[in-house]
C-alpha cells in the first residue's frame, strides 16, 4: 500500500504489513504505533530478502529515520532502538517485550522526514575500507593499520546512519549507530565455551621498561571520541567537563539503561588527556556490565557441575558470601546461597592452573539484568581492567584487586600502617599536597602492601582548619607495580574528593551531614558510595579512623619498596611472575575476557575481569558486606606483624568502609 499522500518522492512509502510482504526493491516504511518486536521483524525480513528498507518511526515528538535495512546491513532497527532507549537513562523499560511506542510526530516536518529517508535509500554506501574519519574529513592522526598494542584484524567500519527529527525544536541530527554484540538479529553472540576463555600467552615486549601500557595508535583523543560518543545512541551518551576540580576532570556517562548516571572519569593536567582517560574507563564500565562478546549458555547448580565433573568450577563460598548478620534485610541485593541453587555461569581462564574454569555470571559481570538470574554475592566493577592487549587488561584488573584488598584489610582489621613520606621530587604529588593544604587538609600516605606483594598505598587527608562543620577526613588508595604510580593515583583521588567536599556536603547534597548522622548507629542505612564516604567525614565518626593516624615510622618510598619498580621488558612475564607469587600464598588468579567485539576490533582495546578468590571484595551498601569465611582478613595482618595475634571475626568492629 502506497502512503506517500501528497508528497512526490523517488521511492515508495509503505506501511509495515506491506513492507513485510515486499521481497525485492526499495521503500520507506512508515511506523506510527510500533514496538521493538516489529522493529526486529522488519530487520529480519530485510536480512533475508534482496530489499532496501528505511523505517521511519515516531516516539513522542521525535521522528527516527533509519538505518537502511538490507541483507548486508551494518546495524538493524532492533539494535538501534535498544541502544537509543537504553541511552534515555532508565526512563523507559527498554528490556520489556511489552514496550509500545508511538507519537504524533510533527506534521509540518512529515515531508522532511520522508525525504531524509529517501536520501538514505538513494545514497551511495561508503566503501568498506574507508574510515569514518576519512569520510568526514577529520584528522585521523596516525595510520589506521595494526599496531603493537592491538590484536585482531584491521576494523572494517560497521556503522549505519540514523537521522532524528526533533519536533520540539524543529531541528534534526545525524547519528552513527554501531551494533553492540548481543543483538539477536544482526549480531548474535557465539556461545560461551571453555575454549573461548583461554587468555593468550604470547610475549608482550615493552619498548620502555618503565611504562607498562603498550602502544596503540588507534586511541588518540579524536579517534576515541569519534568511535564512542553519541548522545542518542551511545555507548557514551554524555561527555562533559568539570572545571572546579583539583584536576581537569572529564566525565563520560555510558549507555546502560539505568536511571543512575554512571561511567568513566578522567583526571589529568589538561582536558584533552582527561577526556581520553574518561573514555577508556567508560569502555571498561560498559564491557564489564553484561556479556557483549559471548552468550551465556551454562545454567546449573554448583553441586550439579561438580557431580558432572566436565570442567573446573569456582565454589562461590571461596569468594566470601554476604555476612549473615544482615540475612533477610530488604536492602540486601542477594539471595542465600546453596550448592543446589541454579545459577548462570561463564568461563574464565585460571592463570594459575592454566585451564578454563566456570564462574558465576554475576561475579564476572556486575550488572546482568533479569529477575530470573539470582545473585549470591554482591559484585561491583572491582577487578575490571582495560588494556591494549588481553594480558595488559588482566594485569591492571589484578592491580585493582590488590588495591581494594589492601584497603579493606587495613580497614576491617584496624591495623596501623607504616607511613610513606610525601615524595618531594614528584611535582604532581607535591602540587596536590599543596592544594590540600590550601583547603586546610594535611596529606598522609600509608604503605598498605600485604601478602599479594603489589605495592599498595592508602592516602588520607585530614582537616586541620577551624570550621566546625567541615568534613573531617577522606581516604583513597592505589596499587601498581611502580609505587610512584600507586602514590599518584591515591593522592589524585583523595585530593579530588577534598576539592569537591564543600559542594557535596552542602545541605540537601549527597553527603549532607544531617542525612548521614543516623547511619552512625544504623549502618544498614549506608547504601551507596556517597553514604560510605560521607559517613566517615563526620566529626562523630573520627574515632573509627584514629588507628590510621597512629604515629608509625615514616620513610621515603624507595625505602618502603627497595628495588622497586623493577624494570619490565615483557608484560606477559610480569603478569606470570605476579600470578606465581600469589600462587605461593595459596591464591588463584582467574581472568574472564569481557571484550566488546566492536571496540576491540576498531580500537584494539581489551577488557578483563580478574577474580582472586580469598581476597576482600569491594562492596557498597553495608548489608552487602562480604568478610565471613575470608581467612586472610584474620591471618595476614598478624603474619605481617600488624596485630599481636590473629583476631576472631566477632572481635572486628566492621564499620562501613570509607572507600571512594
XYZ file of C-alpha atoms in Angstrom:
660
model
C 0.000 0.000 0.000
C 1.420 3.350 -1.008
C 1.007 6.033 1.674
C 3.040 8.815 0.074
C -0.059 11.044 0.156
C 0.663 14.382 -1.477
C 4.437 14.053 -1.349
C 6.282 13.345 -4.568
C 9.132 11.017 -3.594
C 11.529 8.953 -5.683
C 10.723 5.847 -3.599
C 7.670 4.014 -2.316
C 6.290 4.655 1.161
C 4.782 1.538 2.738
C 3.116 0.595 5.976
C 4.705 -2.272 7.989
C 2.424 -5.007 6.615
C 3.158 -4.040 3.030
C 6.866 -3.825 3.770
C 6.892 -7.323 5.258
C 5.241 -8.592 2.063
C 7.869 -6.920 -0.144
C 10.580 -9.312 -1.329
C 12.579 -7.005 -3.611
C 13.161 -3.325 -4.312
C 13.408 -0.261 -2.105
C 10.902 1.503 0.124
C 10.422 3.789 3.093
C 8.491 2.079 5.906
C 6.281 4.402 7.942
C 5.534 3.381 11.552
C 3.269 5.389 13.837
C 2.442 2.838 16.555
C 5.061 0.128 16.933
C 7.167 -1.944 19.314
C 10.629 -3.465 19.385
C 9.307 -6.778 18.114
C 8.106 -5.067 14.929
C 11.487 -3.376 14.502
C 13.134 -6.789 14.769
C 10.676 -8.361 12.295
C 11.397 -5.698 9.708
C 15.130 -6.143 10.226
C 14.972 -9.927 9.875
C 12.858 -9.597 6.740
C 15.393 -7.224 5.149
C 18.293 -9.500 6.043
C 16.573 -12.401 4.290
C 15.455 -10.686 1.058
C 17.023 -8.502 -1.666
C 15.395 -5.316 -0.383
C 16.467 -1.931 0.978
C 14.051 -0.539 3.567
C 14.269 2.589 5.718
C 11.969 2.608 8.771
C 10.559 5.997 9.789
C 9.107 5.764 13.271
C 7.663 8.142 15.820
C 8.399 8.289 19.528
C 6.631 11.206 21.124
C 7.864 14.379 19.447
C 10.813 12.559 17.884
C 10.876 11.059 14.424
C 13.630 8.467 13.996
C 14.752 7.697 10.439
C 16.897 4.693 9.552
C 19.080 2.742 9.497
C 18.898 1.293 5.995
C 17.880 -2.364 6.286
C 19.226 -4.802 3.695
C 20.970 -8.201 3.599
C 24.385 -6.695 4.403
C 23.161 -4.038 6.822
C 25.768 -2.774 9.278
C 23.156 -2.413 12.025
C 19.474 -3.220 12.274
C 16.474 -1.290 13.556
C 16.231 -3.574 16.571
C 19.702 -2.907 17.989
C 19.475 0.778 17.029
C 16.306 1.127 19.091
C 17.646 -0.887 22.013
C 20.618 1.466 22.176
C 18.532 4.599 21.761
C 16.134 3.599 24.516
C 18.929 2.470 26.816
C 20.619 5.827 26.289
C 17.494 7.514 27.645
C 18.906 6.671 31.064
C 16.341 4.293 32.512
C 13.328 6.465 31.735
C 11.766 3.687 29.645
C 11.514 -0.083 30.298
C 13.839 -0.850 27.419
C 14.116 -4.552 28.249
C 10.383 -5.143 28.305
C 8.934 -7.009 25.300
C 5.624 -5.241 26.018
C 7.063 -1.772 25.441
C 4.940 0.002 22.811
C 5.997 3.267 21.229
C 4.329 5.914 19.139
C 3.661 9.585 18.909
C 2.163 12.373 16.949
C 5.408 13.298 15.244
C 5.440 16.845 13.934
C 3.084 17.255 10.933
C 4.964 20.206 9.402
C 8.102 18.028 9.391
C 6.468 14.906 7.969
C 7.595 15.563 4.415
C 11.122 16.359 5.636
C 11.234 13.013 7.451
C 10.244 11.091 4.345
C 12.741 12.967 2.202
C 15.537 12.232 4.673
C 14.556 8.577 4.475
C 14.592 8.708 0.683
C 18.051 10.274 0.800
C 19.287 7.370 2.914
C 17.901 4.902 0.406
C 19.455 6.571 -2.613
C 22.812 7.450 -1.024
C 25.854 5.502 -2.173
C 27.090 3.393 0.764
C 30.654 4.198 1.873
C 33.414 1.849 0.832
C 34.152 -0.856 3.423
C 37.815 0.071 3.799
C 37.235 3.806 4.233
C 37.321 5.015 7.829
C 34.704 7.255 9.366
C 37.315 9.941 9.990
C 38.343 9.886 6.316
C 34.752 10.147 5.120
C 34.089 13.203 7.234
C 37.379 14.935 6.519
C 38.537 14.707 10.134
C 42.061 14.396 11.430
C 42.976 10.720 11.584
C 46.253 11.291 13.466
C 48.216 8.224 12.608
C 47.910 5.142 10.437
C 44.710 3.091 10.602
C 46.503 -0.256 10.444
C 47.505 -2.682 13.186
C 49.789 -1.536 15.960
C 51.871 -3.235 18.659
C 49.200 -2.752 21.316
C 46.229 -4.102 19.392
C 45.216 -7.550 18.260
C 42.785 -8.768 15.651
C 42.167 -7.637 12.080
C 42.005 -4.099 10.821
C 38.473 -2.895 11.564
C 36.029 -2.528 8.686
C 33.639 0.285 9.553
C 30.301 -1.141 10.615
C 28.313 1.971 11.378
C 24.920 2.849 9.966
C 23.320 6.286 9.661
C 20.211 7.276 11.603
C 18.576 10.717 11.457
C 16.495 12.097 14.327
C 13.985 14.913 13.811
C 13.348 16.935 16.960
C 9.784 18.145 16.728
C 10.040 20.378 19.767
C 12.968 22.298 18.275
C 12.364 21.920 14.538
C 15.884 20.615 14.095
C 17.397 17.325 13.009
C 20.604 15.480 13.825
C 22.519 12.641 12.219
C 23.968 9.773 14.188
C 26.151 6.762 13.522
C 24.870 3.547 15.019
C 27.136 0.574 15.537
C 25.729 -2.785 16.577
C 26.700 -3.956 20.039
C 27.366 -7.634 20.416
C 24.224 -9.411 21.525
C 21.654 -8.080 19.072
C 19.653 -11.223 18.239
C 19.061 -10.034 14.666
C 22.300 -8.677 13.233
C 24.992 -9.502 15.809
C 24.062 -12.695 17.681
C 26.766 -13.745 20.092
C 28.672 -17.005 19.793
C 28.069 -19.409 22.636
C 30.407 -19.177 25.594
C 32.743 -22.147 25.874
C 35.851 -23.298 27.744
C 37.917 -22.897 24.588
C 36.884 -19.247 24.219
C 38.049 -18.475 27.761
C 41.750 -19.049 27.095
C 43.906 -15.971 27.646
C 46.748 -15.592 25.102
C 50.140 -16.499 26.491
C 52.412 -14.918 23.915
C 55.125 -12.407 24.774
C 54.299 -8.698 25.053
C 57.630 -6.863 24.828
C 57.672 -3.278 26.120
C 59.914 -0.725 24.410
C 60.173 1.326 27.613
C 60.847 -0.785 30.736
C 59.254 1.903 32.922
C 55.928 2.076 31.025
C 53.540 -0.871 31.297
C 50.933 0.390 28.847
C 51.526 -0.831 25.311
C 51.430 1.460 22.286
C 48.136 1.911 20.430
C 47.883 4.489 17.672
C 44.142 3.905 17.315
C 43.319 5.511 20.651
C 44.085 9.161 20.004
C 41.575 11.526 21.656
C 39.881 12.267 18.329
C 39.516 8.596 17.414
C 38.160 7.640 20.826
C 35.529 10.370 20.770
C 34.623 9.531 17.178
C 34.201 5.839 17.970
C 32.447 6.053 21.344
C 30.450 9.260 21.868
C 26.908 9.770 20.621
C 24.301 11.492 22.765
C 21.408 9.487 21.288
C 22.893 6.042 20.728
C 25.989 5.776 22.908
C 27.875 3.819 24.048
C 28.986 7.073 25.691
C 25.874 9.214 25.908
C 27.278 12.271 27.631
C 30.757 13.757 27.798
C 31.343 16.822 29.953
C 33.995 18.732 31.877
C 34.257 19.898 35.486
C 36.446 22.955 35.923
C 36.364 23.370 39.715
C 38.196 20.117 40.442
C 41.760 19.551 41.600
C 42.428 18.348 38.044
C 40.987 18.852 34.616
C 38.102 16.407 35.207
C 36.070 14.817 32.407
C 33.087 12.519 32.870
C 31.822 10.029 30.272
C 28.397 8.576 31.069
C 27.680 5.269 29.393
C 24.568 3.836 27.806
C 23.316 1.313 30.334
C 19.532 1.624 30.586
C 19.651 2.625 34.260
C 18.395 5.822 35.854
C 21.771 6.121 37.602
C 24.344 8.286 35.837
C 27.467 6.164 35.697
C 30.543 5.803 33.562
C 34.158 6.803 33.286
C 36.058 9.604 34.986
C 39.311 11.094 33.774
C 41.681 13.309 35.750
C 44.716 14.906 34.140
C 46.575 18.161 33.760
C 44.576 19.124 30.655
C 41.111 18.321 29.364
C 42.205 16.504 26.224
C 44.136 13.994 28.325
C 41.386 13.680 30.932
C 38.786 13.048 28.219
C 40.916 10.211 26.865
C 41.134 8.624 30.321
C 37.373 9.038 30.866
C 36.607 7.344 27.546
C 38.963 4.480 28.392
C 37.196 3.994 31.713
C 33.792 4.182 30.046
C 34.768 1.264 27.808
C 35.777 -0.714 30.885
C 32.488 0.090 32.641
C 30.356 -0.730 29.612
C 32.103 -4.023 28.847
C 32.001 -5.126 32.485
C 28.268 -4.706 32.964
C 26.948 -7.643 30.957
C 28.226 -10.076 28.315
C 28.715 -8.439 24.909
C 31.191 -10.905 23.418
C 29.808 -14.360 24.193
C 26.356 -15.681 25.017
C 25.917 -17.298 28.417
C 24.644 -20.843 27.904
C 25.549 -22.711 31.090
C 22.866 -22.789 33.783
C 23.183 -25.293 36.604
C 23.802 -25.595 40.312
C 27.299 -25.804 41.700
C 26.525 -29.286 43.015
C 25.421 -30.498 39.570
C 28.507 -29.070 37.865
C 30.816 -30.716 40.367
C 28.966 -34.012 40.007
C 29.242 -33.828 36.211
C 32.992 -33.266 36.529
C 33.305 -31.903 32.990
C 35.399 -28.858 33.900
C 36.718 -26.860 36.827
C 34.129 -24.835 38.772
C 34.674 -21.961 41.170
C 32.991 -22.643 44.506
C 31.100 -19.420 45.407
C 31.993 -19.981 49.061
C 35.628 -19.171 48.188
C 34.546 -15.657 47.193
C 33.257 -14.740 50.647
C 29.493 -14.876 50.997
C 27.446 -11.955 52.377
C 27.781 -11.641 56.132
C 24.879 -13.476 57.822
C 24.306 -10.529 60.168
C 22.057 -8.936 57.545
C 20.321 -12.015 56.160
C 16.835 -11.078 55.012
C 17.431 -7.334 55.136
C 15.344 -5.553 52.446
C 18.380 -3.586 51.214
C 20.374 -6.734 50.501
C 20.737 -7.433 46.782
C 21.439 -11.147 47.026
C 19.706 -14.437 47.786
C 21.011 -17.066 50.228
C 23.495 -19.404 48.621
C 23.023 -23.141 48.418
C 25.095 -25.587 46.354
C 21.785 -26.722 44.837
C 20.778 -23.219 43.670
C 20.732 -22.946 39.867
C 22.960 -20.118 38.610
C 24.193 -18.831 35.278
C 27.907 -19.489 34.682
C 30.532 -18.160 32.287
C 34.012 -19.438 31.580
C 37.152 -17.712 32.777
C 40.788 -18.708 32.479
C 42.768 -19.703 35.536
C 46.144 -18.047 35.080
C 47.327 -20.156 37.983
C 46.171 -23.581 36.799
C 46.224 -22.821 33.031
C 42.734 -24.140 32.458
C 39.192 -22.943 31.909
C 37.024 -22.569 34.994
C 33.316 -21.824 35.297
C 32.472 -18.801 37.464
C 29.059 -17.348 38.321
C 27.996 -14.900 35.618
C 27.087 -12.217 38.168
C 30.628 -12.381 39.549
C 32.156 -11.869 36.107
C 29.676 -9.132 35.103
C 28.369 -6.680 37.666
C 25.015 -5.615 36.189
C 23.481 -8.607 34.426
C 19.757 -7.765 34.269
C 16.817 -10.033 34.905
C 14.891 -11.270 37.960
C 15.478 -14.874 36.866
C 19.223 -14.536 37.437
C 19.781 -14.875 41.194
C 22.876 -13.312 42.759
C 24.523 -14.937 45.750
C 27.182 -12.227 46.190
C 27.177 -8.508 45.550
C 29.753 -7.612 42.897
C 30.949 -4.235 41.655
C 33.413 -3.416 38.883
C 36.164 -4.462 41.305
C 38.854 -6.265 39.306
C 37.820 -4.940 35.890
C 40.779 -3.892 33.790
C 41.297 -2.296 30.368
C 44.363 -2.709 28.206
C 45.860 -2.693 24.738
C 46.217 -6.467 24.986
C 44.445 -9.201 26.959
C 47.487 -9.511 29.255
C 47.535 -5.775 29.942
C 43.819 -5.796 30.795
C 44.326 -8.729 33.180
C 47.348 -7.128 34.842
C 45.520 -3.866 35.532
C 42.494 -5.771 36.777
C 44.821 -7.559 39.191
C 46.248 -4.217 40.361
C 42.710 -3.114 41.199
C 42.027 -6.296 43.169
C 45.214 -5.635 45.153
C 44.256 -2.007 45.799
C 40.814 -2.820 47.230
C 42.043 -5.869 49.150
C 44.810 -3.833 50.823
C 42.425 -1.030 51.737
C 39.706 -3.272 53.180
C 42.179 -5.474 55.048
C 43.606 -2.440 56.819
C 40.141 -1.002 57.495
C 38.347 -4.075 58.799
C 41.324 -5.408 60.776
C 42.039 -1.875 62.090
C 45.785 -2.188 61.651
C 48.171 0.769 61.936
C 50.287 1.092 58.795
C 53.805 2.455 58.227
C 53.872 5.958 56.785
C 55.401 6.976 53.487
C 56.930 10.419 53.095
C 55.227 12.598 50.502
C 57.773 12.463 47.644
C 59.244 15.942 47.346
C 60.695 15.154 43.913
C 57.299 14.397 42.315
C 55.788 17.701 41.074
C 52.322 16.215 40.564
C 52.102 14.860 44.115
C 53.574 17.952 45.763
C 51.210 20.200 43.812
C 48.242 18.182 45.065
C 49.579 18.163 48.630
C 49.837 21.964 48.434
C 46.289 22.127 47.095
C 45.108 20.131 50.113
C 46.964 22.495 52.474
C 45.213 25.494 50.911
C 41.913 23.775 51.722
C 43.122 23.148 55.315
C 43.785 19.422 54.901
C 47.015 17.550 55.621
C 48.022 14.707 53.299
C 49.327 11.462 54.810
C 50.493 8.386 52.886
C 50.488 4.833 54.263
C 52.065 1.626 52.992
C 49.225 -0.907 52.829
C 51.101 -3.571 50.840
C 50.163 -7.034 52.061
C 50.822 -10.651 51.130
C 49.897 -10.023 47.479
C 53.228 -8.212 47.143
C 51.864 -5.487 44.842
C 52.793 -2.012 46.168
C 49.626 -0.526 47.681
C 49.165 2.942 49.143
C 46.398 4.498 51.227
C 46.163 8.288 51.098
C 44.453 10.305 53.830
C 43.513 13.945 54.006
C 42.527 15.152 57.493
C 41.024 18.539 58.191
C 43.168 20.924 60.252
C 41.061 24.056 59.980
C 38.640 25.615 62.446
C 35.275 25.323 60.702
C 33.133 23.046 62.895
C 31.042 21.678 60.040
C 33.875 20.840 57.622
C 34.238 17.201 56.523
C 36.948 15.761 58.714
C 38.721 13.091 56.666
C 38.928 11.498 53.229
C 40.691 8.316 52.155
C 41.677 6.726 48.851
C 44.022 4.013 47.602
C 46.252 2.973 44.730
C 48.185 -0.150 43.756
C 50.676 -0.707 40.960
C 53.923 -2.423 40.078
C 55.528 1.027 40.363
C 54.983 2.540 43.853
C 55.154 6.040 42.360
C 52.151 5.318 40.157
C 50.271 3.915 43.160
C 51.069 7.074 45.155
C 49.960 9.405 42.356
C 46.710 7.521 41.875
C 45.866 7.533 45.584
C 46.747 11.206 46.017
C 44.790 12.316 42.937
C 41.691 10.511 44.198
C 41.794 11.832 47.744
C 42.557 15.469 46.841
C 39.789 15.428 44.231
C 37.376 14.389 46.999
C 38.670 17.172 49.219
C 38.158 19.695 46.426
C 34.545 18.559 45.926
C 33.764 18.348 49.644
C 32.043 21.711 50.049
C 29.631 21.114 47.180
C 28.760 17.512 48.011
C 28.425 18.148 51.760
C 26.085 21.125 51.426
C 22.567 20.870 52.905
C 20.475 18.718 50.606
C 23.582 17.339 48.889
C 24.548 13.666 48.655
C 26.775 13.997 51.752
C 24.550 16.238 53.848
C 25.656 15.575 57.464
C 22.085 15.649 58.745
C 21.153 12.827 56.400
C 24.254 10.831 57.319
C 24.229 11.043 61.127
C 21.599 8.326 61.685
C 23.978 5.928 59.913
C 26.420 6.134 62.829
C 24.128 3.900 64.875
C 22.320 2.208 61.985
C 24.994 1.150 59.477
C 22.435 -0.751 57.437
C 21.277 2.668 56.176
C 24.580 3.009 54.284
C 23.531 2.149 50.744
C 25.892 3.729 48.212
C 29.293 5.281 47.687
C 28.296 8.734 48.933
C 26.987 7.163 52.138
C 30.236 5.247 52.680
C 32.441 8.288 52.102
C 30.202 10.873 53.739
C 29.581 8.919 56.939
C 33.311 8.760 57.613
C 33.744 12.512 57.166
C 31.515 13.257 60.176
C 33.253 14.525 63.330
C 31.455 11.835 65.325
C 32.990 9.104 63.122
C 36.604 10.179 63.562
C 37.438 7.788 66.424
C 36.906 4.995 63.889
C 39.783 6.399 61.815
C 42.239 7.152 64.594
C 44.142 3.878 64.147
C 45.230 5.080 60.696
C 46.825 8.185 62.192
C 48.993 6.320 64.674
C 52.486 7.804 64.816
C 54.154 4.978 62.890
C 57.666 5.344 61.427
C 57.886 7.360 58.213
C 60.276 6.575 55.368
C 60.746 7.585 51.709
C 59.037 5.375 49.170
C 62.373 3.953 47.988
C 62.965 2.564 51.493
C 59.456 1.189 51.787
C 59.797 -0.654 48.475
C 63.548 -1.256 47.974
C 64.437 -2.147 44.418
C 61.043 -1.094 43.063
C 59.985 -0.622 40.418
C 61.805 -3.470 38.742
C 62.236 -2.700 35.013
C 59.788 -4.646 32.850
C 60.804 -5.753 29.378
C 57.847 -8.076 28.772
C 54.334 -7.538 30.111
C 53.367 -11.216 29.933
C 56.369 -12.143 32.047
C 55.383 -9.583 34.696
C 51.854 -10.984 34.759
C 53.166 -14.540 35.053
C 55.539 -13.633 37.899
C 52.754 -11.862 39.773
C 50.467 -14.872 39.389
C 53.244 -17.176 40.588
C 53.804 -15.019 43.676
C 50.102 -15.178 44.554
C 50.069 -18.927 43.965
C 52.810 -19.238 46.573
C 50.375 -17.598 49.002
C 47.665 -20.115 48.089
C 45.730 -17.705 45.865
C 44.350 -18.464 42.403
C 44.029 -15.771 39.717
C 41.151 -16.111 37.251
C 40.618 -13.777 34.290
C 37.301 -13.515 32.414
C 37.588 -11.891 28.994
C 34.995 -9.109 28.641
C 35.887 -7.745 25.197
C 33.129 -5.916 23.332
C 33.900 -7.030 19.757
C 33.314 -3.673 18.072
C 35.522 -1.742 20.490
C 38.185 -4.442 20.351
C 38.319 -4.525 16.544
C 38.043 -0.762 15.995
C 40.244 0.481 18.823
C 42.367 -2.502 19.840
C 41.083 -2.303 23.427
C 40.578 -5.382 25.595
C 38.707 -5.788 28.880
C 39.006 -8.429 31.575
C 37.533 -9.157 34.971
C 40.095 -10.580 37.393
C 38.863 -12.719 40.272
C 41.140 -13.801 43.109
C 39.112 -15.986 45.494
C 40.048 -15.241 49.084
C 40.769 -11.543 48.579
C 38.497 -8.962 50.155
C 35.909 -7.774 47.617
C 34.803 -4.157 47.409
C 31.088 -3.855 48.160
C 28.793 -0.874 48.544
C 25.782 -0.923 50.803
C 26.802 -2.126 54.252
C 24.354 -5.031 54.235
C 26.173 -6.416 51.177
C 29.483 -6.641 53.061
C 31.489 -9.840 52.496
C 34.003 -10.694 55.228
C 32.793 -14.027 56.624
C 34.843 -17.021 55.511
C 37.782 -14.957 54.227
C 40.533 -16.222 56.492
C 43.158 -13.833 55.117
C 41.426 -10.941 56.886
C 42.277 -12.564 60.212
C 45.590 -14.236 59.365
C 47.567 -11.895 57.112
C 47.697 -8.797 59.383
C 49.170 -10.997 62.122
C 51.679 -12.598 59.733
C 52.775 -9.125 58.654
C 53.272 -8.102 62.300
C 50.434 -5.592 62.297
C 48.436 -7.329 65.049
C 49.624 -9.082 68.193
C 47.542 -12.163 67.416
C 45.032 -13.279 64.789
C 41.710 -11.746 65.836
C 38.406 -13.585 65.815
C 35.830 -12.382 63.310
C 33.431 -11.360 66.097
C 36.144 -9.074 67.519
C 36.261 -6.908 64.390
C 34.107 -3.748 64.582
C 33.407 -3.908 60.811
C 32.214 -0.313 60.460
C 31.097 0.822 56.974
C 34.224 1.434 54.951
C 35.153 4.906 53.596
C 36.405 3.799 50.159
C 35.558 6.282 47.404
